[in-house]
Coordinates of C-alpha atoms and ligand atoms in Angstrom, one line a residue:
Chain G
M125 CA 112.0 113.8 85.0
T126 CA 113.6 115.4 82.0
T127 CA 113.0 112.5 79.7
R128 CA 109.4 112.5 80.4
K129 CA 109.1 116.2 79.9
K130 CA 110.9 115.9 76.6
K131 CA 108.3 113.5 75.3
K132 CA 105.7 116.1 76.2
A133 CA 107.7 118.8 74.5
A134 CA 107.6 116.8 71.3
N135 CA 104.1 118.0 70.7
P136 CA 102.8 119.2 67.3
H137 CA 103.5 122.9 68.2
P138 CA 106.7 124.1 66.7
P139 CA 108.8 126.5 68.7
P140 CA 107.1 129.8 68.5
P141 CA 108.5 132.7 66.6
A142 CA 110.3 135.3 68.7
D143 CA 107.7 138.0 68.1
D144 CA 104.8 136.0 69.3
A145 CA 103.5 137.9 72.3
L146 CA 101.8 136.1 75.1
V147 CA 101.2 139.0 77.4
V148 CA 100.6 142.5 76.0
I149 CA 100.3 145.4 78.3
R150 CA 99.3 148.8 76.8
G151 CA 99.0 152.1 78.6
L152 CA 98.7 150.6 82.0
R153 CA 97.8 153.0 84.8
F154 CA 97.3 152.0 88.4
S155 CA 97.3 153.8 91.6
R156 CA 96.9 152.9 95.2
G157 CA 95.0 155.8 96.8
P158 CA 96.9 158.9 96.0
R159 CA 100.0 157.1 95.1
V160 CA 100.5 156.4 91.4
I161 CA 102.2 153.0 90.9
F162 CA 102.1 152.7 87.1
D163 CA 101.8 155.7 84.9
G164 CA 101.6 154.4 81.4
V165 CA 103.4 151.2 81.1
D166 CA 103.8 149.3 77.9
L167 CA 105.2 145.9 78.1
T168 CA 105.3 142.8 76.0
I169 CA 106.2 139.3 77.1
S170 CA 107.1 136.9 74.3
R171 CA 106.0 133.3 74.2
G172 CA 108.6 130.7 75.1
R173 CA 111.0 133.3 76.5
V174 CA 112.2 134.2 80.0
T175 CA 111.4 137.8 80.6
A176 CA 112.8 139.4 83.6
I177 CA 111.2 142.4 85.3
M178 CA 113.6 144.3 87.5
G179 CA 113.3 147.4 89.5
P180 CA 113.9 148.9 92.9
S181 CA 111.9 147.7 95.9
G182 CA 108.5 149.3 95.9
S183 CA 108.5 150.0 92.1
G184 CA 105.4 147.8 91.7
K185 CA 106.8 144.5 90.4
T186 CA 104.5 142.4 92.6
T187 CA 101.7 144.7 91.7
L188 CA 102.3 144.1 88.0
L189 CA 102.1 140.4 88.5
K190 CA 98.8 140.7 90.4
L191 CA 97.5 142.9 87.6
I192 CA 98.4 140.3 85.0
G193 CA 96.8 137.6 87.1
G194 CA 93.6 139.6 87.3
Q195 CA 93.7 140.1 91.1
L196 CA 93.9 143.8 90.8
R197 CA 92.1 146.0 88.3
P198 CA 93.9 148.8 86.4
D199 CA 92.7 152.3 86.3
A200 CA 93.3 152.5 82.6
G201 CA 95.0 150.5 79.9
T202 CA 94.7 146.9 78.9
I203 CA 96.4 143.6 79.7
K204 CA 96.0 140.8 77.3
V205 CA 97.1 137.3 78.0
D206 CA 97.0 134.9 75.2
G207 CA 94.8 137.3 73.3
E208 CA 92.2 137.6 76.1
D209 CA 91.7 140.9 77.9
V210 CA 92.2 139.8 81.5
H211 CA 89.9 142.4 83.0
R212 CA 87.0 141.9 80.5
L213 CA 86.8 138.2 81.1
S214 CA 83.8 136.7 83.0
R215 CA 84.6 135.0 86.3
D216 CA 84.7 131.6 84.6
G217 CA 86.8 132.9 81.8
L218 CA 89.3 134.3 84.2
Y219 CA 89.5 131.1 86.2
A220 CA 90.0 129.1 83.0
L221 CA 92.8 131.5 82.1
R222 CA 94.4 131.2 85.6
R223 CA 94.5 127.5 85.3
R224 CA 97.0 128.0 82.5
M225 CA 99.1 130.5 84.6
G226 CA 101.2 129.6 87.5
M227 CA 102.3 132.1 90.0
L228 CA 105.0 131.9 92.6
F229 CA 104.1 134.3 95.4
Q230 CA 106.8 136.3 97.1
S231 CA 105.7 134.9 100.4
G232 CA 105.1 131.4 99.1
A233 CA 101.4 131.4 100.1
L234 CA 101.4 127.7 101.0
L235 CA 98.3 126.4 102.6
T236 CA 99.4 126.1 106.2
D237 CA 97.0 123.3 107.2
L238 CA 98.4 120.9 104.6
D239 CA 101.8 119.3 104.4
V240 CA 104.3 119.7 101.6
F241 CA 103.0 116.8 99.5
E242 CA 99.4 117.9 99.8
N243 CA 100.3 121.5 98.9
V244 CA 101.8 120.4 95.7
A245 CA 99.0 118.0 95.0
Y246 CA 96.3 120.6 95.7
P247 CA 96.0 122.1 92.2
L248 CA 96.0 118.6 90.7
R249 CA 93.2 117.4 93.0
E250 CA 91.2 120.6 92.4
H251 CA 91.5 120.6 88.6
T252 CA 92.1 117.1 87.4
G253 CA 90.4 113.8 88.1
L254 CA 93.7 111.9 88.0
P255 CA 94.0 108.7 90.0
E256 CA 95.9 108.9 93.2
A257 CA 98.9 106.9 91.9
I258 CA 99.5 109.4 89.1
I259 CA 99.1 112.4 91.3
R260 CA 101.7 110.9 93.6
D261 CA 104.1 110.4 90.7
I262 CA 103.6 114.0 89.5
V263 CA 104.0 115.5 92.9
L264 CA 107.2 113.5 93.6
M265 CA 108.6 114.6 90.2
K266 CA 107.9 118.2 90.9
L267 CA 109.3 118.0 94.4
E268 CA 112.4 116.2 93.1
A269 CA 112.9 119.1 90.6
V270 CA 113.1 121.6 93.5
G271 CA 115.2 119.2 95.6
L272 CA 112.6 118.6 98.3
R273 CA 111.3 115.1 97.6
G274 CA 112.6 114.1 101.0
A275 CA 110.7 116.9 102.8
R276 CA 107.3 115.8 101.5
H277 CA 105.9 114.9 105.0
L278 CA 106.9 118.2 106.6
A279 CA 104.1 120.5 107.6
A280 CA 104.1 123.8 105.8
R281 CA 104.9 125.7 109.0
E282 CA 108.0 123.5 109.5
L283 CA 109.7 124.9 106.3
S284 CA 112.3 127.6 106.2
G285 CA 111.5 130.6 104.0
G286 CA 113.7 129.4 101.2
M287 CA 112.2 125.9 101.3
A288 CA 108.7 127.2 101.4
R289 CA 109.4 129.1 98.2
R290 CA 110.7 126.0 96.5
V291 CA 107.6 124.1 97.5
A292 CA 105.5 126.9 96.1
L293 CA 107.5 126.7 92.9
A294 CA 106.8 122.9 92.7
R295 CA 103.1 123.7 93.2
A296 CA 103.1 126.4 90.6
I297 CA 104.5 124.0 88.0
A298 CA 102.2 121.1 89.1
L299 CA 99.7 121.7 86.3
D300 CA 102.2 122.3 83.6
P301 CA 101.0 125.8 82.9
M302 CA 101.7 127.8 79.7
M303 CA 103.2 130.6 81.7
I304 CA 104.7 131.0 85.2
M305 CA 105.2 134.2 87.0
Y306 CA 107.9 134.1 89.6
D307 CA 107.9 136.7 92.3
E308 CA 111.4 136.9 93.7
P309 CA 112.2 133.2 93.3
F310 CA 115.8 133.7 94.4
T311 CA 115.4 135.7 97.5
G312 CA 116.4 133.7 100.6
Q313 CA 118.2 130.9 98.8
D314 CA 121.7 129.9 99.5
P315 CA 124.2 130.0 96.6
I316 CA 123.7 126.4 95.7
S317 CA 119.9 126.4 95.6
L318 CA 120.0 129.8 93.9
A319 CA 122.1 128.4 91.1
T320 CA 120.0 125.3 90.9
L321 CA 116.8 127.2 90.9
A322 CA 118.0 129.6 88.2
K323 CA 118.9 126.6 86.1
L324 CA 115.5 125.1 86.8
V325 CA 113.7 128.2 85.7
R326 CA 115.6 128.2 82.5
E327 CA 115.2 124.4 81.9
L328 CA 111.5 124.5 82.6
N329 CA 111.2 127.2 80.1
D330 CA 113.1 125.5 77.4
I331 CA 112.0 121.9 77.9
I332 CA 108.3 122.3 78.5
G333 CA 108.0 125.3 76.3
L334 CA 106.8 127.5 79.1
T335 CA 106.8 131.3 79.1
S336 CA 108.4 132.7 82.2
V337 CA 108.2 136.0 83.9
V338 CA 110.8 136.5 86.6
V339 CA 110.7 139.3 89.0
S340 CA 113.9 139.8 90.8
H341 CA 116.4 142.2 92.3
D342 CA 119.2 139.7 91.7
V343 CA 120.7 141.4 88.7
A344 CA 123.5 139.0 87.9
E345 CA 121.5 135.8 88.4
T346 CA 118.5 137.1 86.5
A347 CA 120.5 138.6 83.7
A348 CA 122.2 135.2 83.3
I349 CA 118.9 133.4 82.6
A350 CA 116.7 136.0 81.0
D351 CA 116.2 136.5 77.3
Y352 CA 114.7 140.0 77.7
V353 CA 114.7 142.4 80.6
Y354 CA 112.4 145.3 81.6
V355 CA 113.5 147.7 84.2
L356 CA 110.7 149.5 86.1
S357 CA 111.1 152.6 88.1
G358 CA 108.9 155.5 89.1
G359 CA 105.9 154.0 87.5
R360 CA 107.5 153.6 84.0
V361 CA 109.6 151.3 82.0
V362 CA 113.0 153.0 82.1
G363 CA 114.9 150.4 80.3
K364 CA 114.4 147.3 78.2
G365 CA 116.4 145.0 76.0
T366 CA 118.4 141.8 76.1
P367 CA 120.7 141.5 79.1
A368 CA 123.7 142.1 76.7
T369 CA 122.3 145.4 75.4
L370 CA 121.2 146.5 78.9
A371 CA 124.7 145.9 80.1
R372 CA 126.0 148.3 77.5
T373 CA 123.3 150.9 77.8
R374 CA 124.1 154.4 78.8
S375 CA 120.7 155.2 80.4
R376 CA 121.6 156.4 83.9
W377 CA 118.5 154.8 85.4
V378 CA 119.4 151.4 84.1
R379 CA 123.1 151.8 84.9
Q380 CA 122.4 152.8 88.4
F381 CA 120.2 149.8 88.9
M382 CA 122.4 147.2 87.1
D383 CA 125.5 148.4 88.8
G384 CA 124.0 148.9 92.2
L385 CA 125.1 152.5 92.6
P386 CA 123.8 154.4 95.6
D387 CA 123.6 157.8 93.7
G388 CA 121.7 158.4 90.6
P389 CA 118.2 159.1 89.3
V390 CA 116.6 156.1 91.0
P391 CA 115.5 157.2 94.5
F392 CA 116.4 154.9 97.4
H393 CA 113.7 156.6 99.5
Y394 CA 110.0 156.3 99.4
P395 CA 108.6 159.7 98.3
A396 CA 108.8 162.0 101.3
G397 CA 108.8 165.7 102.3
D398 CA 111.9 167.6 103.1
Y399 CA 114.0 165.7 105.6
V400 CA 115.2 168.6 107.8
E401 CA 111.7 170.1 107.8
D402 CA 110.3 166.7 108.8
L403 CA 112.7 166.5 111.8
M404 CA 112.0 170.0 112.9
T405 CA 108.2 170.2 112.9
G406 CA 107.9 167.5 115.5
E407 CA 104.3 166.6 114.8
E408 CA 102.8 163.7 112.8
G409 CA 101.5 165.0 109.5
Chain E
M92 CA 81.2 171.6 112.8
I93 CA 81.7 171.0 109.1
E94 CA 84.5 168.6 110.0
L95 CA 82.1 166.7 112.3
L96 CA 79.5 166.4 109.6
R97 CA 82.1 165.3 107.1
R98 CA 83.2 162.6 109.5
L99 CA 79.6 161.5 110.1
G100 CA 79.1 161.3 106.4
R101 CA 82.2 159.4 105.8
G102 CA 81.3 156.9 108.5
G103 CA 77.8 156.5 107.1
I104 CA 79.1 155.9 103.6
G105 CA 81.7 153.4 104.9
F106 CA 78.9 151.6 106.8
F107 CA 76.7 151.3 103.8
Q108 CA 79.5 150.2 101.6
R109 CA 80.4 147.5 104.0
L110 CA 76.8 146.4 104.2
G111 CA 76.7 146.3 100.4
R112 CA 79.9 144.2 100.3
A113 CA 78.5 141.9 102.9
H114 CA 75.4 141.2 100.8
L115 CA 77.3 140.8 97.6
F116 CA 79.6 138.4 99.4
L117 CA 76.6 136.5 100.8
A118 CA 75.1 136.2 97.4
R119 CA 78.3 134.9 95.9
V120 CA 78.8 132.4 98.7
L121 CA 75.2 131.1 98.4
W122 CA 75.6 130.9 94.6
G123 CA 78.7 128.8 95.0
L124 CA 77.2 126.4 97.6
G125 CA 75.9 124.1 94.8
E126 CA 79.5 123.2 94.0
L127 CA 79.8 121.5 97.4
Y128 CA 77.3 118.8 96.5
P129 CA 79.9 116.5 94.9
R130 CA 82.4 117.2 97.7
P131 CA 80.6 116.6 101.0
G132 CA 84.0 115.9 102.7
L133 CA 84.7 119.6 102.8
V134 CA 81.5 120.3 104.8
V135 CA 81.9 117.3 107.0
A136 CA 85.4 118.5 108.1
Q137 CA 83.9 121.8 109.0
L138 CA 80.9 120.3 110.8
W139 CA 83.5 118.6 112.9
S140 CA 85.5 121.6 113.8
L141 CA 82.6 124.0 114.2
G142 CA 79.9 121.7 115.5
V143 CA 81.5 118.8 117.3
L144 CA 84.2 120.8 118.9
S145 CA 81.6 123.2 120.3
L146 CA 79.7 120.4 121.9
L147 CA 81.4 120.5 125.3
I148 CA 80.7 124.1 126.0
I149 CA 77.1 123.6 124.8
L150 CA 76.5 120.6 127.0
V151 CA 78.0 122.1 130.1
S152 CA 76.3 125.5 129.7
G153 CA 73.0 123.8 128.9
L154 CA 73.1 121.8 132.0
F155 CA 73.9 124.8 134.2
V156 CA 71.3 127.0 132.6
G157 CA 68.7 124.3 133.2
M158 CA 69.7 123.8 136.8
V159 CA 69.4 127.6 137.4
L160 CA 66.0 127.6 135.8
G161 CA 64.9 124.7 137.9
L162 CA 66.0 126.5 141.1
Q163 CA 64.6 129.9 140.2
G164 CA 61.4 128.5 138.8
Y165 CA 60.8 126.4 141.8
N166 CA 61.3 129.3 144.2
T167 CA 58.7 131.3 142.3
L168 CA 56.2 128.6 141.6
V169 CA 56.2 127.2 145.1
D170 CA 54.6 130.4 146.4
F171 CA 51.6 129.7 144.3
G172 CA 51.6 126.0 145.0
A173 CA 52.3 125.4 141.3
E174 CA 55.6 123.7 141.5
E175 CA 54.2 120.8 139.5
S176 CA 54.4 123.1 136.5
L177 CA 58.2 123.4 136.8
G178 CA 58.7 121.1 133.9
V179 CA 56.6 123.3 131.6
L180 CA 58.4 126.4 132.8
V181 CA 61.9 124.9 132.2
A182 CA 61.0 123.4 128.9
L183 CA 59.3 126.5 127.5
S184 CA 62.0 128.9 128.5
L185 CA 64.6 126.7 127.0
V186 CA 62.9 125.8 123.7
R187 CA 61.5 129.3 123.0
E188 CA 64.2 131.6 124.2
L189 CA 67.2 130.4 126.1
G190 CA 68.2 127.5 123.9
P191 CA 68.3 129.4 120.7
V192 CA 69.7 132.6 122.2
V193 CA 72.3 131.3 124.6
S194 CA 73.5 128.7 122.1
A195 CA 73.9 131.3 119.4
L196 CA 75.9 133.6 121.8
L197 CA 78.1 130.7 122.8
F198 CA 78.5 129.6 119.2
A199 CA 79.5 133.1 118.2
G200 CA 82.1 133.1 120.9
R201 CA 83.4 129.6 120.3
A202 CA 83.1 128.9 116.6
G203 CA 82.4 132.3 115.0
S204 CA 85.5 133.9 116.4
A205 CA 87.6 130.9 115.3
L206 CA 86.1 131.2 111.8
T207 CA 86.9 134.8 111.5
A208 CA 90.5 134.4 112.8
E209 CA 91.1 131.4 110.5
I210 CA 89.8 133.1 107.3
G211 CA 91.5 136.4 108.3
L212 CA 94.8 134.7 108.8
M213 CA 94.5 132.9 105.5
K214 CA 94.0 136.3 103.9
A215 CA 96.9 137.9 105.7
T216 CA 99.3 135.1 104.7
E217 CA 98.2 135.4 101.0
Q218 CA 96.7 131.9 101.1
L219 CA 93.4 133.1 99.6
A220 CA 95.2 135.1 96.9
G221 CA 97.3 132.0 96.2
M222 CA 94.2 129.9 95.8
E223 CA 92.7 132.4 93.4
M224 CA 95.8 132.2 91.3
M225 CA 95.5 128.5 91.3
A226 CA 92.1 129.1 89.8
V227 CA 90.4 127.8 93.0
D228 CA 87.7 130.2 94.2
P229 CA 88.2 130.7 98.0
L230 CA 84.6 131.7 98.3
R231 CA 83.6 128.2 97.2
R232 CA 86.4 126.2 98.7
V233 CA 87.1 128.0 102.0
V234 CA 84.1 130.1 102.8
G235 CA 81.3 128.0 101.4
P236 CA 81.8 124.8 103.4
R237 CA 82.4 126.8 106.6
F238 CA 79.2 128.8 106.0
L239 CA 77.1 125.8 105.4
A240 CA 78.6 123.8 108.3
G241 CA 78.1 126.7 110.7
W242 CA 74.5 127.3 109.6
L243 CA 73.7 123.6 110.0
S244 CA 75.5 123.2 113.3
L245 CA 73.7 125.8 115.4
P246 CA 70.2 124.3 115.2
L247 CA 71.6 120.9 116.3
L248 CA 73.7 122.5 119.0
A249 CA 70.7 124.5 120.3
A250 CA 68.6 121.3 120.4
I251 CA 71.3 119.6 122.5
F252 CA 71.5 122.7 124.7
S253 CA 67.7 122.6 125.4
A254 CA 67.8 118.8 126.0
M255 CA 70.6 119.2 128.5
G256 CA 68.8 122.1 130.1
V257 CA 65.6 120.1 130.6
L258 CA 67.8 117.4 132.3
G259 CA 69.4 120.0 134.5
G260 CA 66.0 121.3 135.5
Y261 CA 64.8 117.8 136.2
F262 CA 67.8 117.1 138.3
V263 CA 67.3 120.1 140.5
G264 CA 63.5 120.2 140.6
V265 CA 62.8 116.5 140.9
G266 CA 66.1 115.2 142.3
L267 CA 66.9 117.9 144.8
L268 CA 63.7 119.8 145.5
G269 CA 61.2 117.0 145.5
V270 CA 58.8 118.0 142.6
D271 CA 56.7 115.1 141.5
D272 CA 58.4 113.1 138.8
G273 CA 55.3 112.2 136.8
A274 CA 53.8 115.7 137.0
F275 CA 57.1 117.2 135.8
W276 CA 57.1 115.2 132.6
S277 CA 53.3 114.9 131.9
Q278 CA 52.7 118.7 132.3
M279 CA 55.6 119.3 130.0
Q280 CA 54.2 117.0 127.4
S281 CA 50.8 118.4 127.4
K282 CA 51.8 122.1 127.5
V283 CA 54.7 122.3 125.1
D284 CA 53.3 122.5 121.6
L285 CA 55.2 121.1 118.7
R286 CA 54.4 123.8 116.2
D287 CA 54.0 126.9 118.4
D288 CA 57.0 126.2 120.6
V289 CA 59.4 123.7 119.2
V290 CA 59.2 124.6 115.5
N291 CA 59.3 128.3 116.3
G292 CA 62.4 127.7 118.4
V293 CA 64.0 125.8 115.6
I294 CA 63.2 128.6 113.2
K295 CA 65.0 131.0 115.5
T296 CA 68.1 128.8 115.6
I297 CA 68.1 128.5 111.8
V298 CA 68.0 132.3 111.5
F299 CA 70.6 132.8 114.2
G300 CA 72.9 130.2 112.7
F301 CA 72.7 131.9 109.3
V302 CA 73.4 135.4 110.6
V303 CA 76.2 134.4 113.1
T304 CA 78.0 132.4 110.5
W305 CA 77.5 135.1 107.8
I306 CA 79.0 137.7 110.1
A307 CA 81.9 135.4 111.0
V308 CA 83.0 134.5 107.5
F309 CA 82.4 138.0 106.2
E310 CA 84.5 139.6 108.9
G311 CA 87.3 137.2 108.2
Y312 CA 87.1 137.6 104.4
D313 CA 86.8 141.4 104.6
C314 CA 89.4 142.0 107.4
V315 CA 92.5 144.2 107.0
P316 CA 95.1 141.6 106.3
T317 CA 97.4 142.3 109.3
S318 CA 97.6 140.8 112.8
E319 CA 95.8 143.8 114.2
G320 CA 93.2 143.6 111.5
V321 CA 92.4 140.0 112.2
G322 CA 92.2 140.7 115.9
R323 CA 89.8 143.5 115.4
A324 CA 87.7 141.4 113.0
T325 CA 87.5 138.7 115.5
T326 CA 86.2 141.1 118.2
R327 CA 83.7 142.5 115.7
T328 CA 82.4 139.1 115.0
V329 CA 81.6 138.4 118.6
V330 CA 80.1 141.9 119.3
H331 CA 78.1 142.1 116.1
S332 CA 76.8 138.5 116.3
A333 CA 75.7 139.1 119.9
L334 CA 73.8 142.3 119.0
A335 CA 72.3 140.7 115.9
V336 CA 71.1 137.7 117.8
L337 CA 69.5 139.7 120.6
A338 CA 67.8 142.1 118.2
L339 CA 66.6 139.4 115.9
D340 CA 65.4 137.5 118.8
F341 CA 63.1 140.3 119.8
V342 CA 61.8 140.7 116.3
L343 CA 61.2 137.0 115.9
T344 CA 59.6 136.6 119.3
A345 CA 57.2 139.5 118.5
L346 CA 56.3 137.8 115.2
M347 CA 55.9 134.3 116.6
F348 CA 54.5 134.5 120.1
N349 CA 52.1 137.4 120.0
E350 CA 48.8 135.4 120.2
G351 CA 48.0 137.6 123.3
Ligands
ATP621 N1 97.9 146.5 99.7 C1 98.5 147.7 99.5 N2 97.9 148.9 99.8 C2 98.5 150.0 99.5 N3 99.7 150.2 98.9 C3 100.3 149.1 98.5 C4 99.8 147.8 98.8 N4 100.6 146.9 98.3 C5 101.6 147.5 97.8 N5 101.4 148.9 97.9 C6 102.4 149.9 97.4 O1 102.6 149.7 96.1 C7 103.9 149.9 95.7 C8 104.4 148.8 94.9 O2 104.4 147.6 95.7 P1 104.9 146.2 95.2 O3 104.7 145.2 96.3 O4 104.4 146.0 93.8 O5 106.5 146.5 95.1 P2 107.7 145.5 94.6 O6 108.2 146.2 93.4 O7 107.2 144.2 94.4 O8 108.7 145.7 95.7 P3 109.6 144.5 96.4 O9 110.8 144.4 95.4 O10 110.1 145.1 97.6 O11 108.8 143.3 96.5 C9 104.7 150.2 97.0 O12 105.0 151.5 97.0 C10 103.7 149.9 98.1 O13 103.8 150.9 99.1
MG622 MG1 107.4 142.4 95.4

């Protein structure tokens, strides 16, 4: 697989300069009902890099990916992908852009009435007129990369959570997109597949020249493969930098998250009223 | 009091918003139907699961409804010595009313509810969102073929229902109760009008098929993406379809058969 990919990588485009931004988010605001999820987020994702987005559970990482993919609409601010404002595009423009983005859903989101092979083949069948033999080769290559070539005849419902996510990963890279957004790719993986997947994410990025956005809680694993890290909390970017600088930072937000400390400025609890009062009043409110 | 008004208002606004969404949804689905032309396989698969798999219930119900009509019709007609007209009575009741209406109700229960549940579950498990991110429009790939197939299926199913009903009526009237065979068919042939009865009946089924399938796919697509939400949406499909079919039937009947 790698050799073929290498040929593809030897395209006329030279490796992009580090400051070449693929995704530019400026002044992003988004709320769900009364709850403000993003309150002025600025974020830049460089082309050809692995950018990690970390943050506590419920801090809006999945929401951010959905905003970038144009599935949600921000209340204010702009999101530009490859120079195009995602939320100003026409429907056709948006779909053309999405064809160049892959997204790995937290739940996998496999089509349950298709088997593993057909799930990976789905985007190829939808978007390319490739002959069956080539589709078969591509699908098997992608499945081999995630270690599931032997599972190609299993129905989607017969997969474990971790396997489903790897199939979803194979599907996300089927069309060789310019950018892939991974929502928690490492959750539910055993140590071996975790290490393999982390390596795969890195290799895909370097060999095909992808841009990768990795959302994860897994601080150590993610820091190991990321070029740049953003830490989200409380609707804002509370820390950013290369993994090395973040490891040395003195910001209490980032420290608490990176070191996994129970006490600190990052709240473990979803916003709530006073605990004792809540227990005493005895009525739902 | 103010609270009550407020709730009424909120309910009203919610209702109209939903109605608006349903129409926008319909417009987008209809707009996307053209894309199905090069991919007939998608529609055929749905014709199978919506139409063919509903056949059994339609066949059996049609037969029984026809038999009941034969029995009841005979009991009434025989008092006037008009039992020869049993064929007309059975055929007209079926073609004008019972065929379209009962098939539509059965279809809503058998196929409509399944449609809602299927689309709703796809939404709840993020399959629809996943398709969108693969640049595949679920309105065109998932909803469109189901809508078209449902719409096409109902008229065919209703025709089969009516045919089975006539056979059921024949079986009871001629076979069991001794109505004259020739009179049964010849009166039916001379009194059932192609345009006034058959075509109008078919128009009804086309309208019902459209409305029932629209309700079913919209409820699925618009449901709250949880198990409870899908369950509620399925119930709503059956209830709303039934009400819509019965109300529309009244309107259509008033428009079509009011020669007086
Ligand atoms: N459909 C929804 N309706 C209302 N609120 C939602 C919805 N989805 C998410 N939220 C809220 O948005 C916030 C951010 O959710 P999101 O899924 O983006 O978190 P996350 O950072 O991905 O968390 P995790 O790491 O646990 O996956 C949460 O507080 C959640 O309660
Ligand atoms: Mg998430």
